[in-house]
Short mmCIF file of C-alpha atoms in Angstrom, two decimals:
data_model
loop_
_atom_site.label_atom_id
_atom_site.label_comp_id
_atom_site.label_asym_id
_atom_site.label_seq_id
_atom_site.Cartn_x
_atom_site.Cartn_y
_atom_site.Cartn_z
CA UNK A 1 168.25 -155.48 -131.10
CA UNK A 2 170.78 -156.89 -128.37
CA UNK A 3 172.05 -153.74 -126.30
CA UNK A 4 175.61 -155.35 -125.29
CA UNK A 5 177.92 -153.82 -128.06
CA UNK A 6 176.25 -150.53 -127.72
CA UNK A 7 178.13 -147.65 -126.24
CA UNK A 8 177.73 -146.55 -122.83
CA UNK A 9 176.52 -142.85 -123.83
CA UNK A 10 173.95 -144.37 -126.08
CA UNK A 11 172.39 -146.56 -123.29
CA UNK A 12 172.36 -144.12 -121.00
CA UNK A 13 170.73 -141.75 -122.85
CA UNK A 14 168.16 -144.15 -123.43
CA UNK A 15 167.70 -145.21 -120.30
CA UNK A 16 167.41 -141.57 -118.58
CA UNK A 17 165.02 -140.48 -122.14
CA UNK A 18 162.46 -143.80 -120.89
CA UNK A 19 163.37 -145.29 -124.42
CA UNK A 20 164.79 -148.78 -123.00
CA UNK A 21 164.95 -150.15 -119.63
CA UNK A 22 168.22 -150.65 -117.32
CA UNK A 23 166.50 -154.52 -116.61
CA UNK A 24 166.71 -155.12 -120.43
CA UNK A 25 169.83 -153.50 -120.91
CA UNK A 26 171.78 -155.52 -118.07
CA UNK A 27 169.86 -158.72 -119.18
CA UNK A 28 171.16 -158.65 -122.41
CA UNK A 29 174.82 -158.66 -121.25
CA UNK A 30 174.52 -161.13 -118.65
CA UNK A 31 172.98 -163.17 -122.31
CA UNK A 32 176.11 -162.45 -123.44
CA UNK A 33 178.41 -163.48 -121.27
CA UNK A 34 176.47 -166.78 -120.89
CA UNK A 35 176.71 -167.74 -124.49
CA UNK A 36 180.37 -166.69 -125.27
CA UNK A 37 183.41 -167.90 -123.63
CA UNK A 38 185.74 -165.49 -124.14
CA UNK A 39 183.04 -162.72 -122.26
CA UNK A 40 182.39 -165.12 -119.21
CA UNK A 41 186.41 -166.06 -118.80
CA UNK A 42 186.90 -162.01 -118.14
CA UNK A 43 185.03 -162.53 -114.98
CA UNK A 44 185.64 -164.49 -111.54
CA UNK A 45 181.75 -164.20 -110.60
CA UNK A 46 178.88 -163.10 -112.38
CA UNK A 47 176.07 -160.89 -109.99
CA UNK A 48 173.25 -162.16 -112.42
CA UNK A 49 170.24 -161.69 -109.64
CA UNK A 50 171.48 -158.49 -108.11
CA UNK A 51 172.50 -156.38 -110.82
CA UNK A 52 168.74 -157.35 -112.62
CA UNK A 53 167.48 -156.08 -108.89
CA UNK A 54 169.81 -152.89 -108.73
CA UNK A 55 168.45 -152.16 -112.40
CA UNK A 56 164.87 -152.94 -111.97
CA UNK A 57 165.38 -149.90 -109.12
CA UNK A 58 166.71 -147.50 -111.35
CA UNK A 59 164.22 -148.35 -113.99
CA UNK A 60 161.66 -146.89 -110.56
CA UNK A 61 163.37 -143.84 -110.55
CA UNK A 62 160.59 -141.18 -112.22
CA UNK A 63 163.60 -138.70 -112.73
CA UNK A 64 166.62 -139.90 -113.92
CA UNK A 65 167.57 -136.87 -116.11
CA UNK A 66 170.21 -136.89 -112.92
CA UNK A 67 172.08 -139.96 -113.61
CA UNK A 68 174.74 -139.73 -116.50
CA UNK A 69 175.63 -143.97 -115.97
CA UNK A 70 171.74 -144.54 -115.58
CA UNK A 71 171.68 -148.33 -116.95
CA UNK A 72 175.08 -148.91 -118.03
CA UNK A 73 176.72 -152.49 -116.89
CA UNK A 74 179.88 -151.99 -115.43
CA UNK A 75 182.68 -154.58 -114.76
CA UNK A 76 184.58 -154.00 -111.61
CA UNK A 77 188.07 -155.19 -110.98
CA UNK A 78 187.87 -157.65 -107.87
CA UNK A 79 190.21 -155.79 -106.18
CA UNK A 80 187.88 -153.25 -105.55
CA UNK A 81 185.10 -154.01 -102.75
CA UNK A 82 181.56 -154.24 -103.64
CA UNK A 83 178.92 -154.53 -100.64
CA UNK A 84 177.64 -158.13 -99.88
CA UNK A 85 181.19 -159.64 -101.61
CA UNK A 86 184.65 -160.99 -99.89
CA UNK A 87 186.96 -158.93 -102.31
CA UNK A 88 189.55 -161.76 -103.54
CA UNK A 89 192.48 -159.53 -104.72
CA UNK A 90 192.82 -162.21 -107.28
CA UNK A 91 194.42 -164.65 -104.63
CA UNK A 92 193.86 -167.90 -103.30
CA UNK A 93 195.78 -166.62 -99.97
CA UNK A 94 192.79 -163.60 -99.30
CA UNK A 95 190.70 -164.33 -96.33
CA UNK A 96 188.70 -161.10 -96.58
CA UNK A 97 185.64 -160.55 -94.33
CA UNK A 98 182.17 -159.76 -96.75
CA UNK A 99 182.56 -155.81 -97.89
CA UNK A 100 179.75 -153.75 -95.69
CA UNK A 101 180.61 -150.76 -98.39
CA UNK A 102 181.28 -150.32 -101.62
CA UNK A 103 185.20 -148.85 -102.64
CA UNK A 104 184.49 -145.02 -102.87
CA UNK A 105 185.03 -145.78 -107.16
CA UNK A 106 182.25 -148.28 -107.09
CA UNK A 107 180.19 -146.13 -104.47
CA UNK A 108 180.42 -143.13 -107.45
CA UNK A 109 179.47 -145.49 -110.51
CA UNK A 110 176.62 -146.82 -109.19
CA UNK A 111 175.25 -143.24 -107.98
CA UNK A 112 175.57 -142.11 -111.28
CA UNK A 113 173.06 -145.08 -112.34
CA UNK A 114 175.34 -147.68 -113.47
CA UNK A 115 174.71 -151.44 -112.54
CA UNK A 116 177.73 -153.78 -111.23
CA UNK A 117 177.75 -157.07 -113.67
CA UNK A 118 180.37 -159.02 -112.34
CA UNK A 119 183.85 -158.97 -111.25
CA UNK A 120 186.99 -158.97 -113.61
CA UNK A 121 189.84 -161.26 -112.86
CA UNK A 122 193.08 -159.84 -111.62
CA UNK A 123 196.14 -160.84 -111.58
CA UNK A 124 197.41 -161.75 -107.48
CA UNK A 125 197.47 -158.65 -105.53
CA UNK A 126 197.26 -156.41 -108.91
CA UNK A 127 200.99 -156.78 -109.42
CA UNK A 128 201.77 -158.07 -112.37
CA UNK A 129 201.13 -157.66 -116.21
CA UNK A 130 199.51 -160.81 -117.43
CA UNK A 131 196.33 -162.11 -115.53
CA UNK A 132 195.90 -165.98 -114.82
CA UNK A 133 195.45 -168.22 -111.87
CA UNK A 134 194.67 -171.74 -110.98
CA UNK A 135 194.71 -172.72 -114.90
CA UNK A 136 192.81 -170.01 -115.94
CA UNK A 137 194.34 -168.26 -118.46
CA UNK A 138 192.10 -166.07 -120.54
CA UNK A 139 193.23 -165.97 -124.65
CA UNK A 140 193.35 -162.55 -126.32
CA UNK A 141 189.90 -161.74 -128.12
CA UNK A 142 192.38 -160.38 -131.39
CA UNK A 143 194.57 -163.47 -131.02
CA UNK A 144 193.73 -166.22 -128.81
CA UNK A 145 197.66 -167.26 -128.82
CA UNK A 146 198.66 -164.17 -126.76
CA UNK A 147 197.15 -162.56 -122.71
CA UNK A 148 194.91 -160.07 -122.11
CA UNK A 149 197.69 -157.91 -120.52
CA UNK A 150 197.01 -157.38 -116.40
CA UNK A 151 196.24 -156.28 -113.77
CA UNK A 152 192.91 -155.69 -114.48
CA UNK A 153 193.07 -158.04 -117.41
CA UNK A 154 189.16 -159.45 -116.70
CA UNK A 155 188.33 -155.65 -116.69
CA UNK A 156 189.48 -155.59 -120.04
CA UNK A 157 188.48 -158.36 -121.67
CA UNK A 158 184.90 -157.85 -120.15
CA UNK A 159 184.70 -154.78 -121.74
CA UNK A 160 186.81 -155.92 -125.02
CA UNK A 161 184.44 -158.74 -125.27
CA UNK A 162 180.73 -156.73 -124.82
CA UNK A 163 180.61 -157.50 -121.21
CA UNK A 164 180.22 -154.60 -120.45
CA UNK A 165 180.77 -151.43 -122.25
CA UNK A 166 182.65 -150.24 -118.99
CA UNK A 167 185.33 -151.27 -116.72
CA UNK A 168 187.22 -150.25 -113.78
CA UNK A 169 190.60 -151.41 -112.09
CA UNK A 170 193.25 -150.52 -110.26
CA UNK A 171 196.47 -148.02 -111.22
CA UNK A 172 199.35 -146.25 -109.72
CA UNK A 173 202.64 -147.19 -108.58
CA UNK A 174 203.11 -150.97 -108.27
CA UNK A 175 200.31 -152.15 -110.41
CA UNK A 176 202.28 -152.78 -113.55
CA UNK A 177 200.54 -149.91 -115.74
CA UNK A 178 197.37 -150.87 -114.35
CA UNK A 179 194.23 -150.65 -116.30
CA UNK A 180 197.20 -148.74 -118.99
CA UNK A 181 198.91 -151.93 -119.76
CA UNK A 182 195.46 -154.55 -119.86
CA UNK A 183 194.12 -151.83 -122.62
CA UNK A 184 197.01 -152.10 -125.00
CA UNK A 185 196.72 -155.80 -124.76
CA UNK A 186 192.88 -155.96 -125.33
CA UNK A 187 193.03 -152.62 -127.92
CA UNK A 188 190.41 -150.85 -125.73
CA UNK A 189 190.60 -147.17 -124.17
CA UNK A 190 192.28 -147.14 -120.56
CA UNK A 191 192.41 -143.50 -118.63
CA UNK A 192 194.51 -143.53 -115.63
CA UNK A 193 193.89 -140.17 -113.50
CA UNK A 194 196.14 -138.06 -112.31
CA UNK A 195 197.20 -138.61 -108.37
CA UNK A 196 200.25 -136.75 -106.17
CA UNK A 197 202.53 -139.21 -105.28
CA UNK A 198 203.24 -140.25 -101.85
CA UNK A 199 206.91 -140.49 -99.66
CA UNK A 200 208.24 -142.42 -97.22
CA UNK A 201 206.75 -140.08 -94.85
CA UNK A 202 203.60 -139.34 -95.82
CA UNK A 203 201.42 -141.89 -96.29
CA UNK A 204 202.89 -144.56 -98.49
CA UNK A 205 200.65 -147.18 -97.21
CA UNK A 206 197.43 -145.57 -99.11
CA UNK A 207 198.99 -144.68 -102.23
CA UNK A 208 201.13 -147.95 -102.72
CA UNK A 209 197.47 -149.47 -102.27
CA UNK A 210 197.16 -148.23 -106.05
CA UNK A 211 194.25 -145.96 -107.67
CA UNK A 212 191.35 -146.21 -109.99
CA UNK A 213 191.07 -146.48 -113.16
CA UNK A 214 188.24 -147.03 -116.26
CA UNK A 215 188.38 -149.05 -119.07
CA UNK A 216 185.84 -148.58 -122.35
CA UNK A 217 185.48 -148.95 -125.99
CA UNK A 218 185.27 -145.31 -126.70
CA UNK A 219 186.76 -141.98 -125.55
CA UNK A 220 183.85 -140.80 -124.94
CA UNK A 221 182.22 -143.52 -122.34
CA UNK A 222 186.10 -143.34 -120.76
CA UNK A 223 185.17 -139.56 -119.75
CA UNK A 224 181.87 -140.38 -118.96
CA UNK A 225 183.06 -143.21 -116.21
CA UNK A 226 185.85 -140.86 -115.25
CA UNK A 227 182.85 -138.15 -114.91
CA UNK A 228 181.13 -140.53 -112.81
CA UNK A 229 184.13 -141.59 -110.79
CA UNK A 230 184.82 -137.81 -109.97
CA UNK A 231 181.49 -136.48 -109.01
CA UNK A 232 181.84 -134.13 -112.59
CA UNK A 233 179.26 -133.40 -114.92
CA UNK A 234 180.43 -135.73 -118.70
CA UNK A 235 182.35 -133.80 -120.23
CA UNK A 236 182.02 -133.47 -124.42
CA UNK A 237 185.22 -134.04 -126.37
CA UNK A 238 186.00 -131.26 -128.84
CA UNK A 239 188.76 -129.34 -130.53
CA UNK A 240 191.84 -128.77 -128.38
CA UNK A 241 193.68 -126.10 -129.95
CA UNK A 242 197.32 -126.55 -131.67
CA UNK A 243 199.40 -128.12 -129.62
CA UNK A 244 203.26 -129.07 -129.13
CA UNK A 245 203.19 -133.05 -128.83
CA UNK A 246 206.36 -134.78 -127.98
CA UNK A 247 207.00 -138.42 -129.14
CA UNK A 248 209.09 -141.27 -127.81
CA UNK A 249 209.83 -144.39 -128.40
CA UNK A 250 212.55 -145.17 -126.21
CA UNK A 251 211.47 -147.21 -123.37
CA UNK A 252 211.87 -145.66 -119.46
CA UNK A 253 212.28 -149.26 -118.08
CA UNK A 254 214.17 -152.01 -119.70
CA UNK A 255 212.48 -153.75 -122.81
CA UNK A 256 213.32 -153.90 -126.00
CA UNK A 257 211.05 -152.06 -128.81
CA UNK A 258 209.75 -154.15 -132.10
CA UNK A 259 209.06 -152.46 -135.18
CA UNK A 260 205.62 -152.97 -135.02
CA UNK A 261 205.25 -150.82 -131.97
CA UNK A 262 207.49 -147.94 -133.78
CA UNK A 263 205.55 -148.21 -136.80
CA UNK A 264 202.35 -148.02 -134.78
CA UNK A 265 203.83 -144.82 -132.74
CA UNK A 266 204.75 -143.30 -136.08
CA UNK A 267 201.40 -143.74 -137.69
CA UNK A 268 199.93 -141.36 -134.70
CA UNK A 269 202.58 -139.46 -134.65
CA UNK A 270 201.19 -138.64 -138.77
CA UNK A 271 198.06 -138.66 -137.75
CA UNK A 272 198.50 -135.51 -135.26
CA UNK A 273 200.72 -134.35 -137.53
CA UNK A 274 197.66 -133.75 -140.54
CA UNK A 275 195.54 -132.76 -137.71
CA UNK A 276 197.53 -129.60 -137.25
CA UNK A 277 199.57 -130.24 -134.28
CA UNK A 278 203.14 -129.80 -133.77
CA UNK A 279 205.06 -132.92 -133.53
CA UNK A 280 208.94 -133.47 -132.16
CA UNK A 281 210.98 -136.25 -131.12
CA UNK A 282 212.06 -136.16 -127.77
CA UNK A 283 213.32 -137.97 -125.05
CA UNK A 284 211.53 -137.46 -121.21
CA UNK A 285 214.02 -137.02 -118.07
CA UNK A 286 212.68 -139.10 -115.72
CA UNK A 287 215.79 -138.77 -113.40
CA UNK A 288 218.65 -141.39 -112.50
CA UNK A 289 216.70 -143.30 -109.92
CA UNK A 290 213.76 -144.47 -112.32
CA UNK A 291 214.40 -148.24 -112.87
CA UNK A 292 215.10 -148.21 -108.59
CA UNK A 293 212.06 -146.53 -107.44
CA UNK A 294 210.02 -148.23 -109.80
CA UNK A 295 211.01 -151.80 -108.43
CA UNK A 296 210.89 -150.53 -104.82
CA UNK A 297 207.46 -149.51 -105.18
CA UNK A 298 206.72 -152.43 -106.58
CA UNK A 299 208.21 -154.58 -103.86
CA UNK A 300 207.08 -152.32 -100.97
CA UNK A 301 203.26 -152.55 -102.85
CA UNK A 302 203.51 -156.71 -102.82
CA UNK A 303 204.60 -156.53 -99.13
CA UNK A 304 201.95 -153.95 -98.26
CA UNK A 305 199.16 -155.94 -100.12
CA UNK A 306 199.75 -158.86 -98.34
CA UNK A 307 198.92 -158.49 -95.10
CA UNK A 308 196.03 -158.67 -96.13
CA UNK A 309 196.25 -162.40 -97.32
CA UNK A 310 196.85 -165.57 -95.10
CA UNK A 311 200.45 -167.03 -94.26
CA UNK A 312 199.87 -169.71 -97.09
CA UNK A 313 198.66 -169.30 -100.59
CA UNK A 314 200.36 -166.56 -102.48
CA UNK A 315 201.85 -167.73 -105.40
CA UNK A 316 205.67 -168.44 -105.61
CA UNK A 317 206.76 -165.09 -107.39
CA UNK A 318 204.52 -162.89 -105.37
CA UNK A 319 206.41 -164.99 -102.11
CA UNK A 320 209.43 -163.79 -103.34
CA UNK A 321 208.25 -160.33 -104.25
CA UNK A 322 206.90 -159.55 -100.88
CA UNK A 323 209.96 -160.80 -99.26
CA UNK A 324 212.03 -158.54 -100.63
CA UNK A 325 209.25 -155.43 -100.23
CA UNK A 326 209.50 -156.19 -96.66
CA UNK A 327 213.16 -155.45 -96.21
CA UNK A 328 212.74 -152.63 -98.77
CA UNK A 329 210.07 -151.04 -96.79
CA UNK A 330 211.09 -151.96 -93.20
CA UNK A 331 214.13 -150.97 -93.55
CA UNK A 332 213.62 -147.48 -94.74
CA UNK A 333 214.93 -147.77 -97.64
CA UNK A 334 211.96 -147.26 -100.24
CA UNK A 335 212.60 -143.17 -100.55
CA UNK A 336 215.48 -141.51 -99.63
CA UNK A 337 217.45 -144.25 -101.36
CA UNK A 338 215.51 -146.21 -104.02
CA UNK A 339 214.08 -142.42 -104.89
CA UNK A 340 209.93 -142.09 -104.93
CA UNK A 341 207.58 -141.06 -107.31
CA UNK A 342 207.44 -137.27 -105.86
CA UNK A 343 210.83 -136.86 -107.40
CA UNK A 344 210.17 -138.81 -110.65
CA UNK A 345 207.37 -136.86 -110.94
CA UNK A 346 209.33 -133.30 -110.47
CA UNK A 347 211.79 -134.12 -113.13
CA UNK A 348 208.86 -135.01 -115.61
CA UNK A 349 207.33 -131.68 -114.53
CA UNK A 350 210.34 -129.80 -115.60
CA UNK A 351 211.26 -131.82 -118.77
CA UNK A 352 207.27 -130.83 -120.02
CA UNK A 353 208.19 -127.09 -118.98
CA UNK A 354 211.36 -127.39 -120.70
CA UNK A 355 209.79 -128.19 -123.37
CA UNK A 356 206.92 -126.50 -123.76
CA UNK A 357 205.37 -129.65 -124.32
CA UNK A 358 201.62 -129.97 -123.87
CA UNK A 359 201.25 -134.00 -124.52
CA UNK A 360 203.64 -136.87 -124.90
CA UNK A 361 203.15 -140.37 -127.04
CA UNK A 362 204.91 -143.30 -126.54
CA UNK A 363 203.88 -147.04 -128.01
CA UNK A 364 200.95 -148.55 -125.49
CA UNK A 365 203.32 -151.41 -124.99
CA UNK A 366 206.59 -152.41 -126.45
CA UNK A 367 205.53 -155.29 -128.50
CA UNK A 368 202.83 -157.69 -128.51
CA UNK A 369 201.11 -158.82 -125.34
CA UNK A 370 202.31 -161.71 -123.05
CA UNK A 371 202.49 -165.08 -124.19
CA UNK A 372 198.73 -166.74 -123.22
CA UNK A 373 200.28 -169.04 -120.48
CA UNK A 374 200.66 -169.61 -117.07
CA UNK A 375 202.88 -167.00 -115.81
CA UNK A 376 201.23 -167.22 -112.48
CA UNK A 377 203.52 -170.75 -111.67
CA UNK A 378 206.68 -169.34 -112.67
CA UNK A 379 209.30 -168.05 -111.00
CA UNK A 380 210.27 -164.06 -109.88
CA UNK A 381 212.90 -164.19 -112.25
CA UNK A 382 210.96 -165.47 -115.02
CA UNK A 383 208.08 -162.98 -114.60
CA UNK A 384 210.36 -160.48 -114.62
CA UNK A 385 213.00 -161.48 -117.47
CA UNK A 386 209.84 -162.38 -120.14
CA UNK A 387 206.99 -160.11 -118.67
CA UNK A 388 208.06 -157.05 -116.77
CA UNK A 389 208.77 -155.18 -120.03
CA UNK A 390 205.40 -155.53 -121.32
CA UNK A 391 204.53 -152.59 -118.46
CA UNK A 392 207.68 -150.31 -119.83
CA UNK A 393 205.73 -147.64 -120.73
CA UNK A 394 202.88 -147.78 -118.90
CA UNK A 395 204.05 -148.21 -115.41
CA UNK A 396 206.68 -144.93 -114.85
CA UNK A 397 203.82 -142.80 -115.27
CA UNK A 398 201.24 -144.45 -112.72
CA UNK A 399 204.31 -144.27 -110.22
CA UNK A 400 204.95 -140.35 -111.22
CA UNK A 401 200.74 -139.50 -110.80
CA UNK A 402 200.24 -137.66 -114.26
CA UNK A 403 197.85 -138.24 -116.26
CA UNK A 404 198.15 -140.83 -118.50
CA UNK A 405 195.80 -142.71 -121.29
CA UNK A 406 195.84 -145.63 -123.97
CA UNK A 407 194.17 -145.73 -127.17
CA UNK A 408 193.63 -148.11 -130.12
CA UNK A 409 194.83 -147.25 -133.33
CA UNK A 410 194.78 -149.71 -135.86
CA UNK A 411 196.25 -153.53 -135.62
CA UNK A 412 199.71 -154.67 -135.97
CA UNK A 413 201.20 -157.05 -138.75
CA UNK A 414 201.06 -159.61 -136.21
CA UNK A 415 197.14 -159.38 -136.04
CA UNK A 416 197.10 -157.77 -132.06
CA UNK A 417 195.65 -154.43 -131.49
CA UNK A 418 197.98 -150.99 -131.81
CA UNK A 419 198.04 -148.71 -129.44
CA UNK A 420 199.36 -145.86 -128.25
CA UNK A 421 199.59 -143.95 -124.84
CA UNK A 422 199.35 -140.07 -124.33
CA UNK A 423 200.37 -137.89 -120.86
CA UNK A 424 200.26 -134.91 -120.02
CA UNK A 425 201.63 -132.67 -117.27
CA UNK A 426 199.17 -132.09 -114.43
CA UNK A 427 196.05 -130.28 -115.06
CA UNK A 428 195.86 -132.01 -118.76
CA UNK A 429 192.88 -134.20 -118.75
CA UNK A 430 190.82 -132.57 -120.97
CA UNK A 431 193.41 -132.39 -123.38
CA UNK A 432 193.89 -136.01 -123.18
CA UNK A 433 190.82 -136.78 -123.94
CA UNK A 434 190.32 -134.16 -127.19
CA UNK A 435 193.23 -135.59 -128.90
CA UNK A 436 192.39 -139.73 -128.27
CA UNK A 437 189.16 -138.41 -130.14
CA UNK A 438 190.75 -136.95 -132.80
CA UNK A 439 192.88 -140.12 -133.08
CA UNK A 440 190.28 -142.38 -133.12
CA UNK A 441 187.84 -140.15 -135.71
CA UNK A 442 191.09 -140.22 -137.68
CA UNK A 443 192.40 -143.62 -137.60
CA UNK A 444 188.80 -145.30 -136.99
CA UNK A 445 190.01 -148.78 -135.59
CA UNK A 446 187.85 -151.50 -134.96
CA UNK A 447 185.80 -151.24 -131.47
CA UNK A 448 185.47 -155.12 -131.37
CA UNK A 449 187.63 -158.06 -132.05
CA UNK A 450 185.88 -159.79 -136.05
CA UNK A 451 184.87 -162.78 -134.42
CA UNK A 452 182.64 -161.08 -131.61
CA UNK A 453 179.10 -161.58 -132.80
CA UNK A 454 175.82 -160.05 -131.09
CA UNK A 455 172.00 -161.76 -131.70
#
């Protein structure tokens, strides 16, 4: 038996029962990502010696009835910091010193028992929706033709791939969807918690540096790493009650919508439908200023980022990018002009209380991922004109804070996965979570790509 493949909940339970051993467990996946490509291209470095150490010390532990991630490999986004690594920010301009402490995510996780594997690509500075750099440019497990989405595309595929039946990676305002808009590509489960947004006077600086998010193959190890993340006991998935679920399929940001996606929407929207909830078509206010605060927090997030990088290095469109963040956020006008995501947020508030909404559902993405090409040597204008819409849906609701996740349902005629992303108004996690269970008991879609194979 070959534990990568296997669910997070059922390793952990065996670990913390005595029934298998974190060293085997991690062992086997660092097998598997040696002996298939499309696992080892998720991830810029591989900790192979000290993830068999940090497991071999949780396999000492006499009591680990304590530890809800005991023994579960974990793929971190490398924009995170992980003690005894230079985070890279997926940039050949970072010149970061060696992390003395783990990011406060990773610091969680690995309390909770789980076991650091390696680190998942990004794409530079976790700004943009397709991940490649250098030549490097990871094919889709479900189509090889097409990306792996971004920014936390390694994430993703590590975890789309076996990896690692856990990821996490960076959300929020200026990340392009964030760990959202990787999981539609790669047909996995993405949860993106909810956050308060920041203004100009705040303390833009810390939330334009983005949030955390996890990445998994089932709803259920989603809201165990989200569990772990938040210092919360795993919660159980179960019956949420009837609710009022509003559906939309018209995009927040400019993109245009295929069929496929509509057909894909319309197949959940059924699906809740049978499973007695109360479905309407609807349209969310996000205010006039949506399309302008999204692209100055997005400009004002590439300027922020890179001070942290060397004067030469960055990639052409994240040059031009930051240039124009730094006027944006120099000169004040990121705010009180552009708007923020405090007031995007507000009028979402208000449109769900309208309403009397208790969940919306848009498409995951608005057609098939990126193109599998170097995106990473073109221009501003090209990344925005052929790429920026593949983070339509995903990215107005990391800038606004609520909480927001994708979920596989099926595939699409064009052989890519389906998917579908639910929010809520604050306070809805839990409610998330029920109904991407029911969705996925209902519409069972496949947790691995056919041609993933385990010895």
């Amino acid at each position: 038996m070959s534990w990568s493949g296997t669910t997070a909940q059922q390793i952990a339970k065996a670990v913390r029962r005595g029934d298998a051993d974190a060293a085997i467990v991690v062992d086997h996946h660092l097998r598997h990502i040696e002996e298939h490509r499309e696992a080892a291209d998720a991830l810029t470095s591989v900790r192979k010696i000290e993830s068999l150490a940090e497991a071999a010390a949780v396999d000492e532990i006499d009591d680990r009835s304590a530890l809800p991630a005991a023994g579960v490999p974990v793929a971190v986004c490398e924009q995170l910091p992980v003690t005894g690594h230079a985070p890279r920010l997926g940039s050949n301009a970072t010149f970061l010193p060696i992390a003395e402490s783990d990011h406060r995510a990773v610091q969680r996780i690995r309390g909770a028992g789980a076991v650091v594997v390696g680190f998942g690509r990004s794409s530079e500075l976790g700004l943009w929706p397709a991940t490649d750099d250098d030549g490097n440019v990871p094919g889709n497990p479900w189509r090889p033709d097409r990306g792996i989405g971004g920014p936390s595309g390694g994430a993703a595929l590590a975890v789309a791939t076996g990896a690692a039946p856990i990821g996490i990676g960076i959300d929020g305002p200026g990340s392009a969807g964030g760990v959202r808009t990787a999981a539609a590509a790669c047909g996995v489960v993405a949860y993106s918690p909810e956050h308060v947004p920041a203004d100009l006077n705040s303390d833009p600086e810390h939330w334009l540096n983005g949030h955390v998010g996890v990445l998994a193959t089932t709803v259920d190890d989603a809201a165990l790493a989200y569990a772990a993340l938040t210092h919360r006991s795993p919660r159980s998935t179960g019956d949420p009650g009837r609710l009022r679920i509003a559906a939309a399929n018209t995009t927040p940001l400019p993109a245009r919508v295929d069929d496929e996606a509509t057909k894909s929407l319309l197949q959940a929207v059924r699906c809740m439908t049978d499973l007695g909830h109360d479905t309407f078509r609807a349209r969310p206010k996000f205010g006039p200023r949506l399309t302008a605060a999204s692209s100055g927090a997005w400009s004002c997030a590439a300027y922020l980022r890179s001070l942290k990088c060397g004067p030469d290095g960055l990639q052409r469109r994240t040059r031009r990018l930051v240039a124009l963040g730094e006027k944006t956020y120099l000169k004040g006008l990121f705010g009180p002009i552009l708007g923020d995501g405090n007031r995007i947020r507000r009028h979402l508030e208000d449109w769900f209380d309208f309403g009397d909404y208790d969940l919306l559902v848009t498409p995951g993405m608005p057609g098939p991922p990126p193109a599998a090409q170097g995106w990473s040597t073109q221009t501003l204008r090209s990344n925005v004109t052929h790429l920026a819409g593949a983070a339509a849906f995903t990215a107005p609701f990391g800038l606004a804070g609520l909480p927001a996740l994708v979920v596989p349902v099926g595939m699409r005629g064009d052989g890519v996965p389906a998917t579908v992303q639910l929010v809520g108004p604050p306070g809805s996690t839990g409610r998330l979570f029920d109904v991407a269970a029911q969705l996925i008991a209902k519409l069972r879609p496949r947790r691995y790509a056919p041609g993933l194979t385990w010895d």
